[in-house]
XYZ file of C-alpha atoms in Angstrom:
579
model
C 13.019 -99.372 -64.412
C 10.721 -100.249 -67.234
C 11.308 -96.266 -68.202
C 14.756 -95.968 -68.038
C 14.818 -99.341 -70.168
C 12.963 -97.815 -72.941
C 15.219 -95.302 -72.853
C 18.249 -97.155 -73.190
C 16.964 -100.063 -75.264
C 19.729 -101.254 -77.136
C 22.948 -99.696 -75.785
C 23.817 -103.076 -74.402
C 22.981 -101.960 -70.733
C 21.200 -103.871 -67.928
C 19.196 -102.326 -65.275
C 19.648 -103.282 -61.756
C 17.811 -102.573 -58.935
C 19.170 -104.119 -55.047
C 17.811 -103.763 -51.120
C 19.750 -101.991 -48.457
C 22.293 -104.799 -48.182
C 23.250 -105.047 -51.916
C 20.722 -107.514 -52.702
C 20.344 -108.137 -56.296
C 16.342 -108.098 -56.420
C 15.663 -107.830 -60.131
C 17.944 -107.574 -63.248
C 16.187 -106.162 -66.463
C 17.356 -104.728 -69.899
C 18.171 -105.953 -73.472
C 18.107 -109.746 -73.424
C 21.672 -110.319 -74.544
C 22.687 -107.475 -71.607
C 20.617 -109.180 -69.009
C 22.426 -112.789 -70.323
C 26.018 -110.836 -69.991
C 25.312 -109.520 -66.673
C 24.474 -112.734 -65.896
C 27.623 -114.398 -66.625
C 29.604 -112.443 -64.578
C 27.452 -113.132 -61.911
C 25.087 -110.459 -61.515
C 21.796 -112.569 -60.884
C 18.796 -112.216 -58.389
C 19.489 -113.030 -55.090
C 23.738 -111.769 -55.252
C 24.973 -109.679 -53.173
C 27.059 -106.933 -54.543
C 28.350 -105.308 -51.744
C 32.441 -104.375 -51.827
C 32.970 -106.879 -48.804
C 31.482 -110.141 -51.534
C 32.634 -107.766 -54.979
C 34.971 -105.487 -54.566
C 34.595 -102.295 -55.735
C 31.818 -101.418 -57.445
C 29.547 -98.522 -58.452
C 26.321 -100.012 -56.070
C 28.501 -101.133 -53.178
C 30.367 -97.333 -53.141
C 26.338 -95.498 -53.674
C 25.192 -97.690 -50.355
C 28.538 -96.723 -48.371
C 29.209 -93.163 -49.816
C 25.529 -92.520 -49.865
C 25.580 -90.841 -53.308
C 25.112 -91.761 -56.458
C 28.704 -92.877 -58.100
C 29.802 -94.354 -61.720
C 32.672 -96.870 -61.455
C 34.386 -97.325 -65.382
C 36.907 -100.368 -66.320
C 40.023 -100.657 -64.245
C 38.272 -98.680 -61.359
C 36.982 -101.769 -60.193
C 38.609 -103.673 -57.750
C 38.258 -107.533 -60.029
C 39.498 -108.047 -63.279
C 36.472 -109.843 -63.911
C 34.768 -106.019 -64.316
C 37.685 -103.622 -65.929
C 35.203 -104.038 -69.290
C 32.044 -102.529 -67.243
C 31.112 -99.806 -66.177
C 28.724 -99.525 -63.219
C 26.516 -96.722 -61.908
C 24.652 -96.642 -59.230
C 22.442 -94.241 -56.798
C 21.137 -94.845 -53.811
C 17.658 -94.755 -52.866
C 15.479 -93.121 -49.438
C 12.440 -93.617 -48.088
C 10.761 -90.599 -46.266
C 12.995 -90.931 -43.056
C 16.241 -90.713 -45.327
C 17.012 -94.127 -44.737
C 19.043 -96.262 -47.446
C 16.513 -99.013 -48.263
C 17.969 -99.890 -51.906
C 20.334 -98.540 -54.875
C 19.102 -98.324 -58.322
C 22.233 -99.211 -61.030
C 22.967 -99.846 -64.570
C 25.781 -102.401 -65.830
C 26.709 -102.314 -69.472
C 29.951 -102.508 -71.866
C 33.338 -100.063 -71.756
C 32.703 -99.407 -74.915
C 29.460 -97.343 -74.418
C 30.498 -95.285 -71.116
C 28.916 -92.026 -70.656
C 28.695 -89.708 -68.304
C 24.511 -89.409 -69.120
C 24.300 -93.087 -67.510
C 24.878 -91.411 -64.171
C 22.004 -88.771 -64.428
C 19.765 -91.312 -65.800
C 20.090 -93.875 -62.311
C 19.901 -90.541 -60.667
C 17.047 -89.208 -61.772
C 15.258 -92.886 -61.303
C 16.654 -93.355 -57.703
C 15.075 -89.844 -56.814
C 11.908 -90.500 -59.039
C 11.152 -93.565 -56.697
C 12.171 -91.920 -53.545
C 10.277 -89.220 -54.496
C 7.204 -91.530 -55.186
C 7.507 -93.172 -51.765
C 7.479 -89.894 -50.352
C 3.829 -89.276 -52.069
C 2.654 -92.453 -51.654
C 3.352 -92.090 -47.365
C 2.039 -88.862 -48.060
C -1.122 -89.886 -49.637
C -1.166 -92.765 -46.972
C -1.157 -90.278 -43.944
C -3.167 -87.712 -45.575
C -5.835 -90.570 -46.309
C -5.047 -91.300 -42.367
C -5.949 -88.061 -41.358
C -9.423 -87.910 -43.471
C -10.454 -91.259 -41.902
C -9.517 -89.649 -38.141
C -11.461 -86.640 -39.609
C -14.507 -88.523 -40.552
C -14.572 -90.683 -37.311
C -14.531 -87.480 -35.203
C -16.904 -85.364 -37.245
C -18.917 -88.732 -36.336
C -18.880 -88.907 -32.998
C -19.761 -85.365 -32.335
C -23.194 -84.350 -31.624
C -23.208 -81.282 -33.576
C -24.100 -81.615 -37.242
C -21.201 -80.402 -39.661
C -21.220 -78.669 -42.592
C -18.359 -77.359 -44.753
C -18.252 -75.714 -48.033
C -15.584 -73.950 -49.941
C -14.912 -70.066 -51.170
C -17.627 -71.068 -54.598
C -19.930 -72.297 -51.939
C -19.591 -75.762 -52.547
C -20.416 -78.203 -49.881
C -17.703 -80.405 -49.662
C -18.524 -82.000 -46.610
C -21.316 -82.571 -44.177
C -21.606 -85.430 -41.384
C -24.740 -87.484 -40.777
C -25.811 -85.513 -37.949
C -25.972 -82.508 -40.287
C -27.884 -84.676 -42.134
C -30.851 -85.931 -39.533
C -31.136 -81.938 -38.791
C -31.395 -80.528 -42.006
C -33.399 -83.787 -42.971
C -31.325 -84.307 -45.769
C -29.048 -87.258 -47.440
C -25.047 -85.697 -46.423
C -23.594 -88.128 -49.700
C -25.957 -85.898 -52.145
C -25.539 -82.611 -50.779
C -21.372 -83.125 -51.458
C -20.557 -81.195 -54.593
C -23.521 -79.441 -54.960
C -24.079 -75.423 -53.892
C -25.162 -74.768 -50.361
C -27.675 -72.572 -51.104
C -29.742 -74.950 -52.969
C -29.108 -77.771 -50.318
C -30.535 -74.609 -47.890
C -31.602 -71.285 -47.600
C -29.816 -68.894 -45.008
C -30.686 -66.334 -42.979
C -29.785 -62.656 -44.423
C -28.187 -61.922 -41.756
C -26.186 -65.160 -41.795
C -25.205 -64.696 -45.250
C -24.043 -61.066 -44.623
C -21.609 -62.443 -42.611
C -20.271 -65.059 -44.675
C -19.891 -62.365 -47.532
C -17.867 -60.135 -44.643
C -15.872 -62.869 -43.791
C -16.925 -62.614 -40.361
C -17.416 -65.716 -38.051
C -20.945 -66.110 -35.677
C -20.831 -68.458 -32.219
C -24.284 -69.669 -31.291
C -26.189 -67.768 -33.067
C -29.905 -69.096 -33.276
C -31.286 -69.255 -36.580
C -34.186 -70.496 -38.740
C -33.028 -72.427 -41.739
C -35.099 -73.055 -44.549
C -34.771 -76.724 -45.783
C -37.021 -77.714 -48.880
C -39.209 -74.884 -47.669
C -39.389 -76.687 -44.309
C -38.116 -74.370 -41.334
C -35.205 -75.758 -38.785
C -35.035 -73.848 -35.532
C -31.012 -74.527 -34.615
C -27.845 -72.905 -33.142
C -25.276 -72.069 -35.594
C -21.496 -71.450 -35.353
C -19.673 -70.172 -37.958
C -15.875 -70.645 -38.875
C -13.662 -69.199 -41.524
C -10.963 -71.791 -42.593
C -7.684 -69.005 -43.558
C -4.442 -69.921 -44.888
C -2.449 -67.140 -46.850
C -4.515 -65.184 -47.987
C -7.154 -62.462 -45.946
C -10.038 -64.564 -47.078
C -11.446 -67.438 -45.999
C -10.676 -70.448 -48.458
C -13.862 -72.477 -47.009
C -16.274 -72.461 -44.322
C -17.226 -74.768 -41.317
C -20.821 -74.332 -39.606
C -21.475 -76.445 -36.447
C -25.320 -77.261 -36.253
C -26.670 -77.485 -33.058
C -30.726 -78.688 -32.976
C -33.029 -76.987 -31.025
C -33.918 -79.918 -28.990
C -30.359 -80.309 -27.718
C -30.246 -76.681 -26.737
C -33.325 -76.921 -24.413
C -31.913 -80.282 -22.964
C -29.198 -78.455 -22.203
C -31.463 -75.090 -20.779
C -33.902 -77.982 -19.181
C -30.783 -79.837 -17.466
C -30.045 -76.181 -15.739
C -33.854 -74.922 -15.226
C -35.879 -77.554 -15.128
C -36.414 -78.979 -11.991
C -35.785 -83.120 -11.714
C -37.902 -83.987 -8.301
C -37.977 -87.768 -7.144
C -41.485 -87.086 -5.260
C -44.494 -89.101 -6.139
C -48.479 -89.669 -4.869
C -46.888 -92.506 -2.550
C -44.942 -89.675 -0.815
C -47.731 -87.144 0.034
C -49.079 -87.940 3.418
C -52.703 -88.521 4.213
C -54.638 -90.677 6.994
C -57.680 -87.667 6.724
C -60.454 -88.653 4.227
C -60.091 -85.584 2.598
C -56.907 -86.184 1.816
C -56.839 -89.848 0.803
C -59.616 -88.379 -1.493
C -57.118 -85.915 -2.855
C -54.609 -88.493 -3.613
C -57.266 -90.996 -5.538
C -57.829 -87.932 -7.542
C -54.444 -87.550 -8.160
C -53.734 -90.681 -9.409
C -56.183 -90.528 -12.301
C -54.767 -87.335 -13.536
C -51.384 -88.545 -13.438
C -52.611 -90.984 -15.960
C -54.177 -88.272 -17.961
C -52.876 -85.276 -20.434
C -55.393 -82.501 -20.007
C -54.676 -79.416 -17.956
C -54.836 -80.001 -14.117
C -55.835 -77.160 -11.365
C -54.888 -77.212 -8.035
C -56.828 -75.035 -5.615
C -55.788 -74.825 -2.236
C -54.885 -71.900 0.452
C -51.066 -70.707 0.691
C -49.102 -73.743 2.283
C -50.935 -76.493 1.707
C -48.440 -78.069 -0.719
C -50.064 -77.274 -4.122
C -46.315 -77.510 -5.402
C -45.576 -80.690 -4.038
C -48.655 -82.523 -5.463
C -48.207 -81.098 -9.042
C -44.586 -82.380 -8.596
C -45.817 -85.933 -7.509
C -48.596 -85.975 -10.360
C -46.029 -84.951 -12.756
C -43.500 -88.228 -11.415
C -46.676 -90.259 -11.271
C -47.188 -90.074 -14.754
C -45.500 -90.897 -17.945
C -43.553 -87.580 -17.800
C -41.603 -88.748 -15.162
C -37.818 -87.722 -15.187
C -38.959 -84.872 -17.721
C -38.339 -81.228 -17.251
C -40.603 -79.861 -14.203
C -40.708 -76.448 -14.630
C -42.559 -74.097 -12.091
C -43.385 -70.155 -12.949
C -45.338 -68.067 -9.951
C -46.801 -65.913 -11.968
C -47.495 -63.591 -9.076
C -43.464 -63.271 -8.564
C -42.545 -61.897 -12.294
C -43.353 -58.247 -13.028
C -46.154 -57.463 -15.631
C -43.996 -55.633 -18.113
C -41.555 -58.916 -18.290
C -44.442 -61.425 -18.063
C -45.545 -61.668 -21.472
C -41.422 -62.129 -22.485
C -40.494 -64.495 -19.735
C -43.039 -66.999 -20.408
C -43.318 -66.581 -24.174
C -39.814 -66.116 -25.008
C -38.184 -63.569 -27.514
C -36.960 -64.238 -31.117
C -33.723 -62.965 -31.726
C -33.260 -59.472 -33.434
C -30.712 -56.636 -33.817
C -31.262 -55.510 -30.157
C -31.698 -58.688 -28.383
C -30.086 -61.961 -28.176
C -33.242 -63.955 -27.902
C -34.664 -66.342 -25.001
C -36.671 -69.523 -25.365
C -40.137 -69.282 -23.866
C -40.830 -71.922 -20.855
C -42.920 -74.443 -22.625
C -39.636 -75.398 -24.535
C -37.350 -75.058 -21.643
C -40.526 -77.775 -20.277
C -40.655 -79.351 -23.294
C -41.559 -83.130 -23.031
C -42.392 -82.460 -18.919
C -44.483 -80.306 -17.100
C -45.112 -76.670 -16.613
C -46.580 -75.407 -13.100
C -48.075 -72.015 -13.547
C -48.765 -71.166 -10.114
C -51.157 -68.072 -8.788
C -52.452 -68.693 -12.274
C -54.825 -65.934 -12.057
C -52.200 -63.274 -11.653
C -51.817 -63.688 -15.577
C -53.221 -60.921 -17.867
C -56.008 -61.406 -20.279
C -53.681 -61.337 -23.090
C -51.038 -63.914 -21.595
C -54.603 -66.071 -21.070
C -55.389 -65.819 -24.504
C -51.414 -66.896 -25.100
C -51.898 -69.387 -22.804
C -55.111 -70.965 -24.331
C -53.906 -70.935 -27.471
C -50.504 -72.726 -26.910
C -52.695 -75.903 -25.081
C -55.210 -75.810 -28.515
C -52.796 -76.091 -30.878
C -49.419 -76.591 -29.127
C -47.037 -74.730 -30.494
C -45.697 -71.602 -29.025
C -44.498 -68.398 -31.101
C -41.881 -66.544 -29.358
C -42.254 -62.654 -29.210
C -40.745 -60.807 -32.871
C -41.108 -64.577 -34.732
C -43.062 -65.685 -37.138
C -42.142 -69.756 -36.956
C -44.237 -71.636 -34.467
C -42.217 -73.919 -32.251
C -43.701 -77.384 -31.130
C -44.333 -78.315 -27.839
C -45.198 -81.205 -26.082
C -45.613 -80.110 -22.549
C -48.965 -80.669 -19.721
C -50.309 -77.991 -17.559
C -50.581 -77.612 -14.499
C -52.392 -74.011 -12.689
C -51.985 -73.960 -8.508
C -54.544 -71.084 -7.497
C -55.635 -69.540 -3.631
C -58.224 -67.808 -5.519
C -61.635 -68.152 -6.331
C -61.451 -68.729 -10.139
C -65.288 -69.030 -10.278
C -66.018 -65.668 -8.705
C -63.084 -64.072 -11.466
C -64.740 -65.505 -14.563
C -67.602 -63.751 -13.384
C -65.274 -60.257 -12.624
C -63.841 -60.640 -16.115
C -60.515 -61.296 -14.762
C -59.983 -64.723 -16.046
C -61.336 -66.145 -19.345
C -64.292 -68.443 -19.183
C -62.595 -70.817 -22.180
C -59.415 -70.849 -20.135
C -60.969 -71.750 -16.856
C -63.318 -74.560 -18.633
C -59.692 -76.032 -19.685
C -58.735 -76.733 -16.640
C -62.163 -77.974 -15.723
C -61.329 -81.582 -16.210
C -58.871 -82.304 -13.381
C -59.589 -79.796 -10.996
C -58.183 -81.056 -7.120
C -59.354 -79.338 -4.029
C -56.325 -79.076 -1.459
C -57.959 -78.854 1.877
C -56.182 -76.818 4.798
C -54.442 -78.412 7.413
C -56.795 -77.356 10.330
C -59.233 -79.473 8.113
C -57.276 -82.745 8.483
C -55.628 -82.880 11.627
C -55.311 -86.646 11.477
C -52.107 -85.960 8.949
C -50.308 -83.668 11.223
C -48.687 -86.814 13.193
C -47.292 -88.273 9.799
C -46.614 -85.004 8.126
C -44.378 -84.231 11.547
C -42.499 -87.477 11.062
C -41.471 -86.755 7.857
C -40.332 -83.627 8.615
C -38.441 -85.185 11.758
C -37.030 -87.660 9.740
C -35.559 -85.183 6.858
C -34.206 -83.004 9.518
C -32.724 -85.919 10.799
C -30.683 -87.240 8.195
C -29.705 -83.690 7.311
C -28.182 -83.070 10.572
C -27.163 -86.762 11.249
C -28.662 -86.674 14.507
C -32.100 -88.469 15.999
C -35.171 -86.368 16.424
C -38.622 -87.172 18.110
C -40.865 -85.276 19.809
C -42.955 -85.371 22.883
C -47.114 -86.388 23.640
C -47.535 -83.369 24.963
C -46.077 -80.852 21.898
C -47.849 -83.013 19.678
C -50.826 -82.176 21.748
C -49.685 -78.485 20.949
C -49.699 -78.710 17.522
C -52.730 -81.052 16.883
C -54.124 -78.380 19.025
C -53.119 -74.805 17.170
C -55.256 -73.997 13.460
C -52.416 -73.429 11.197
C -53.592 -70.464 9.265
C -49.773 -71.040 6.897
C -50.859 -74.584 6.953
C -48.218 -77.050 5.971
C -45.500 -74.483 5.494
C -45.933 -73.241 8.424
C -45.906 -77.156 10.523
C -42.439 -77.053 9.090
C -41.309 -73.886 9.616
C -42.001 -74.293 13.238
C -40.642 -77.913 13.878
C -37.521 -77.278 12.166
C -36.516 -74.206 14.387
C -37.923 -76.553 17.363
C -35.725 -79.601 16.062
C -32.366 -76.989 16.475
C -33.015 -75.534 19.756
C -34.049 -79.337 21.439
C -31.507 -81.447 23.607
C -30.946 -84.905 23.790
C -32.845 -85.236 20.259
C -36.410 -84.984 22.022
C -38.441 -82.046 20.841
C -40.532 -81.078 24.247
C -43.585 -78.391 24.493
C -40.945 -75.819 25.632
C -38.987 -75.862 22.665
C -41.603 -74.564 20.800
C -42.693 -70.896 19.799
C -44.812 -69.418 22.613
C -47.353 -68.258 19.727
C -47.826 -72.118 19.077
C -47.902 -73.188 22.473
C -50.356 -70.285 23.194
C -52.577 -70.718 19.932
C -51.414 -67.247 19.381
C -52.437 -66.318 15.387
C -52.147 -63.394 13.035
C -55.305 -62.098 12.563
C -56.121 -60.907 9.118
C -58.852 -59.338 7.390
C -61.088 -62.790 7.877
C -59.613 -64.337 10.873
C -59.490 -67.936 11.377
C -61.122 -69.386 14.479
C -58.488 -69.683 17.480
C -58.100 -71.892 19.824
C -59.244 -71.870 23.971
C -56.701 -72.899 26.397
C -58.138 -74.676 29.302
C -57.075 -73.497 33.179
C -54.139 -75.819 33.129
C -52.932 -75.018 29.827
C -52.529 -71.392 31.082
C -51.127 -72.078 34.192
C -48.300 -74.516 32.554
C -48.081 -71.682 30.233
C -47.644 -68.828 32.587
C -44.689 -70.847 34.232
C -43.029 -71.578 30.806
C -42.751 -67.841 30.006
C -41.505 -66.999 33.624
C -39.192 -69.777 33.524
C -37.568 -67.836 30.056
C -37.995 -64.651 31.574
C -36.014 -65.266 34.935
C -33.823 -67.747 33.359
C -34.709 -70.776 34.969
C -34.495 -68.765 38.903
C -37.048 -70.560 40.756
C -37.434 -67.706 43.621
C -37.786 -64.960 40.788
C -40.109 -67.088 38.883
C -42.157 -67.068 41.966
C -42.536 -63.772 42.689
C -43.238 -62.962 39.070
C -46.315 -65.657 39.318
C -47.579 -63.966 42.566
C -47.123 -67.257 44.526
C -45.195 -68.894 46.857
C -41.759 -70.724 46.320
C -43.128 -74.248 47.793
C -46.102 -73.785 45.375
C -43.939 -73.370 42.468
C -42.076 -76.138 42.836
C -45.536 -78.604 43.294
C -46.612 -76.822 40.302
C -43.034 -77.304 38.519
C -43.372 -81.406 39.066
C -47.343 -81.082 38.056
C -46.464 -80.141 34.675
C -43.406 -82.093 34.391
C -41.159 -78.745 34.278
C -37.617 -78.627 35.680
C -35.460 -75.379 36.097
C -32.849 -76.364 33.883
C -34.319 -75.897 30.814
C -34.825 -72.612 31.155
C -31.056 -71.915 32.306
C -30.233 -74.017 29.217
């Protein structure tokens, strides 16, 4: 208004501007216009619609919806046959009316330019609402932009065809170890330095997806995951870039939540009424409170796994990765690569070693001694100065993880072959535990079997016990697989009992006999006394002749009536057998 006033400063001519109902809402112009205007009635707060006026050039613009010039006699009063009126109408950004823009002024100085000048200011302010909503929505859309880029865990950076960073979140920020509000404006590459191979493909055009790199950040290197976005519109190349930052740590959390093992067992758990064992556990204890390297020697069975699990949840590493290699199960060409890891090249996508899939927890390296001399070395070197350099890299990663070795072998008597390095072994001198075998602590068998009992139990939602005289079997037989082998053989006795009661018969005849594979140094068996034989004679002719009593007989060489005493002697009925 104050424009098209300057325009038209002294042709006599007021400039009015109403709301969507005809509202006058401000007269301005020449003084003596304004005062003429005025007199007629055109004040603030009228209403110049042609139901109050007649007609009239900013009634018609509201109901024709166009801008319209109304001269002299054209108007319905009297009053206004020496004005002329024009008037168009004006829209917001929905094309709604919401007010008409007009100019009132004298017969005498009618032209048809009036018209084009309340034109051109109705559509000047429409068009300025339109950029002002615009602006509004646009600034909308930033803020939305900003809060996401926020609340995402991947750090963002964006930069445009001259390599300008024009944007980059404050998780981009706490990776790179950099301030985001500096960095905006300035050139990427001196914020940081790229891979060559990563800025081969931003001069291609090309796009990466989870690519790991090494960035270099004030000459500081930043082991992350990258992906890489073009941004196109029209034209073939991309008019800015968007790289999602992904830190290393968050990758193995991922890797860790998938590999690394989370195990609820602790000291409390591991059963022990022997000395030897109670001793075991003490020991335990105090390296759970420890960091140093811990060594667990012990014969196949005896649950070296289980303790290194409960130290690990006994200490402060507890509901950390627990990560568990047998070294013994991983061929020798893929050792080195599989515990190490491999940097990514041009042939190979890479693979982090397993002290960062273990980072922050625990690593069990069990049959320890089946590692070469060279993965020793590795080894050694990685608990000195913890770090860990991946195969084909030259960045060492930290590491913050405790060992723990699980051995059957003599590691004494392989220092001495060579086989094992003396420095190595004198690592894992400082908590070194001594699992002894099960035929060495009989007293646990009865608690180890009720925990077994009771797992089995709640798996199959069904009661199990068992019987004086199988435990008598089993406190009876040596165990040469030791603990493994306890469970092995109650859990196949637990499915084939009845009535939730595991009874002597239910059990392997190589148990109930004392029956062992003999291997190159055989373990001492056991001697059945004249009962035990006879009860076990029965048993087998019992399963041989299906529970028939008269065929069971003649298979024993005695009589039917002898049988049967025997049958009630040992507490054996027929139906078992047919069961």
């Amino acid at each position: 208004m104050e424009d098209i006033h300057q325009f038209t400063e002294g042709s006599g001519y007021a400039v009015v501007l109403t709301d969507g109902a005809i509202c006058v809402l401000v007269v301005s112009g020449d003084p003596m216009a304004v005062e003429a205007v005025t007199m007629m009635g055109l004040q603030q707060g009228t209403y110049w619609s042609e139901d109050n006026v007649g007609t009239n050039a900013l009634g018609l613009a509201l109901n024709q919806a166009m801008p319209v010039q109304i001269v002299g006699a054209e108007h319905y009063f009297r009053l206004f046959h020496n004005w002329v009126t024009a008037g168009a109408p004006i829209h917001d950004v929905r094309g709604r009316i919401i007010g008409v823009l007009g100019m009132v002024g004298p017969i005498t100085r009618a032209s048809s330019h009036t018209l084009g000048l309340v034109m051109s200011g109705a559509r000047a302010i429409s068009n300025q609402l339109q950029a002002n909503w615009y602006l509004g929505e646009a600034n909308r859309r930033l803020s939305e932009m900003n809060t996401v880029l926020g609340a995402v865990d991947e750090g963002v950076i964006v930069w445009n065809e001259s390599g300008e960073v024009t944007h980059a979140n404050q998780q981009a920020g706490e990776i790179l170890r950099i301030n985001p509000r500096t960095v905006v404006g300035r050139p990427l590459l001196d914020v940081v330095s790229l891979p060559a191979d990563v800025v081969e493909v931003i001069e291609s055009g090309g796009e990466l997806h989870g690519a790991e790199i090494v960035l270099q950040v004030r000459r500081q290197p930043t082991r992350c995951l990258i992906t890489l976005q073009p941004v196109q519109e029209s034209a073939a190349w991309p008019v800015s870039y968007v790289a999602l930052l992904n830190p290393i740590e968050h990758v193995r959390r991922i890797a860790q939540s998938q590999f690394g093992a989370q195990t609820s067992l602790t000291i409390d758990d591991v059963q022990a009424k022997s000395a030897l064992m109670r001793q075991v556990i003490r020991q335990s204890r105090v390296a759970a409170r420890g960091t140093a390297p811990v060594l667990i020697h012990g014969e196949g069975g005896v649950g070296k796994n289980l303790l290194a699990r409960a130290i690990h949840n006994e200490g402060e590493r507890a509901g950390k990765p627990f990560v568990d290699i047998n070294c013994r199960a991983i061929p020798h060409e893929l050792m080195t690569r599989e515990i190490l890891g491999q940097e990514k090249d041009a042939t190979t996508h890479g693979q982090p070693s397993k002290f960062e899939l273990a980072d922050g927890g625990t690593l069990l390296l069990d049959q320890i001694e089946s590692l070469s001399l060279e993965l020793q070395s590795a080894l050694l070197h990685v608990i000195e100065t913890r770090h860990v350099m991946r195969l084909g890299s030259s960045h060492p990663i930290p590491i913050d993880v405790r060992i723990i070795a699980a051995t059957t072998a003599d590691l004494e008597e392989l220092v001495a072959q060579g086989s094992v390095l003396p420095h190595l072994y004198y690592r894992f001198g400082v908590f070194s535990l001594e699992l002894p075998p099960l035929r060495d602590r009989v007293e646990d068998i009865p608690l180890l079997a009720e925990r077994f009992m009771l797992r089995h139990a709640a798996r199959e939602n069904r009661p199990i016990s068992i019987d004086d005289e199988a435990m008598e079997i089993l406190l009876r037989y040596p165990w040469p697989g030791n603990v493994r082998e306890l469970e092995s053989v109650l859990e196949r006795a637990a499915t084939q009992s009845h009535e939730g009661v595991i009874h002597s018969a239910d059990l392997p005849e190589a148990i109930r006999r004392g029956r062992v594979l003999i291997s190159a140094a055989p373990h001492a068996q056991p001697v059945m006394s004249v009962a035990d034989a006879e009860r076990e004679a029965i048993l087998r002719a019992g399963w041989a002749c299906e529970g028939r009593v008269t065929e069971m007989a003649t298979m024993l060489g005695i009589g039917r009536s002898t049988l049967w005493r025997k049958l009630k002697r040992h507490n054996i009925t027929p139906d078992v057998f047919k069961a």
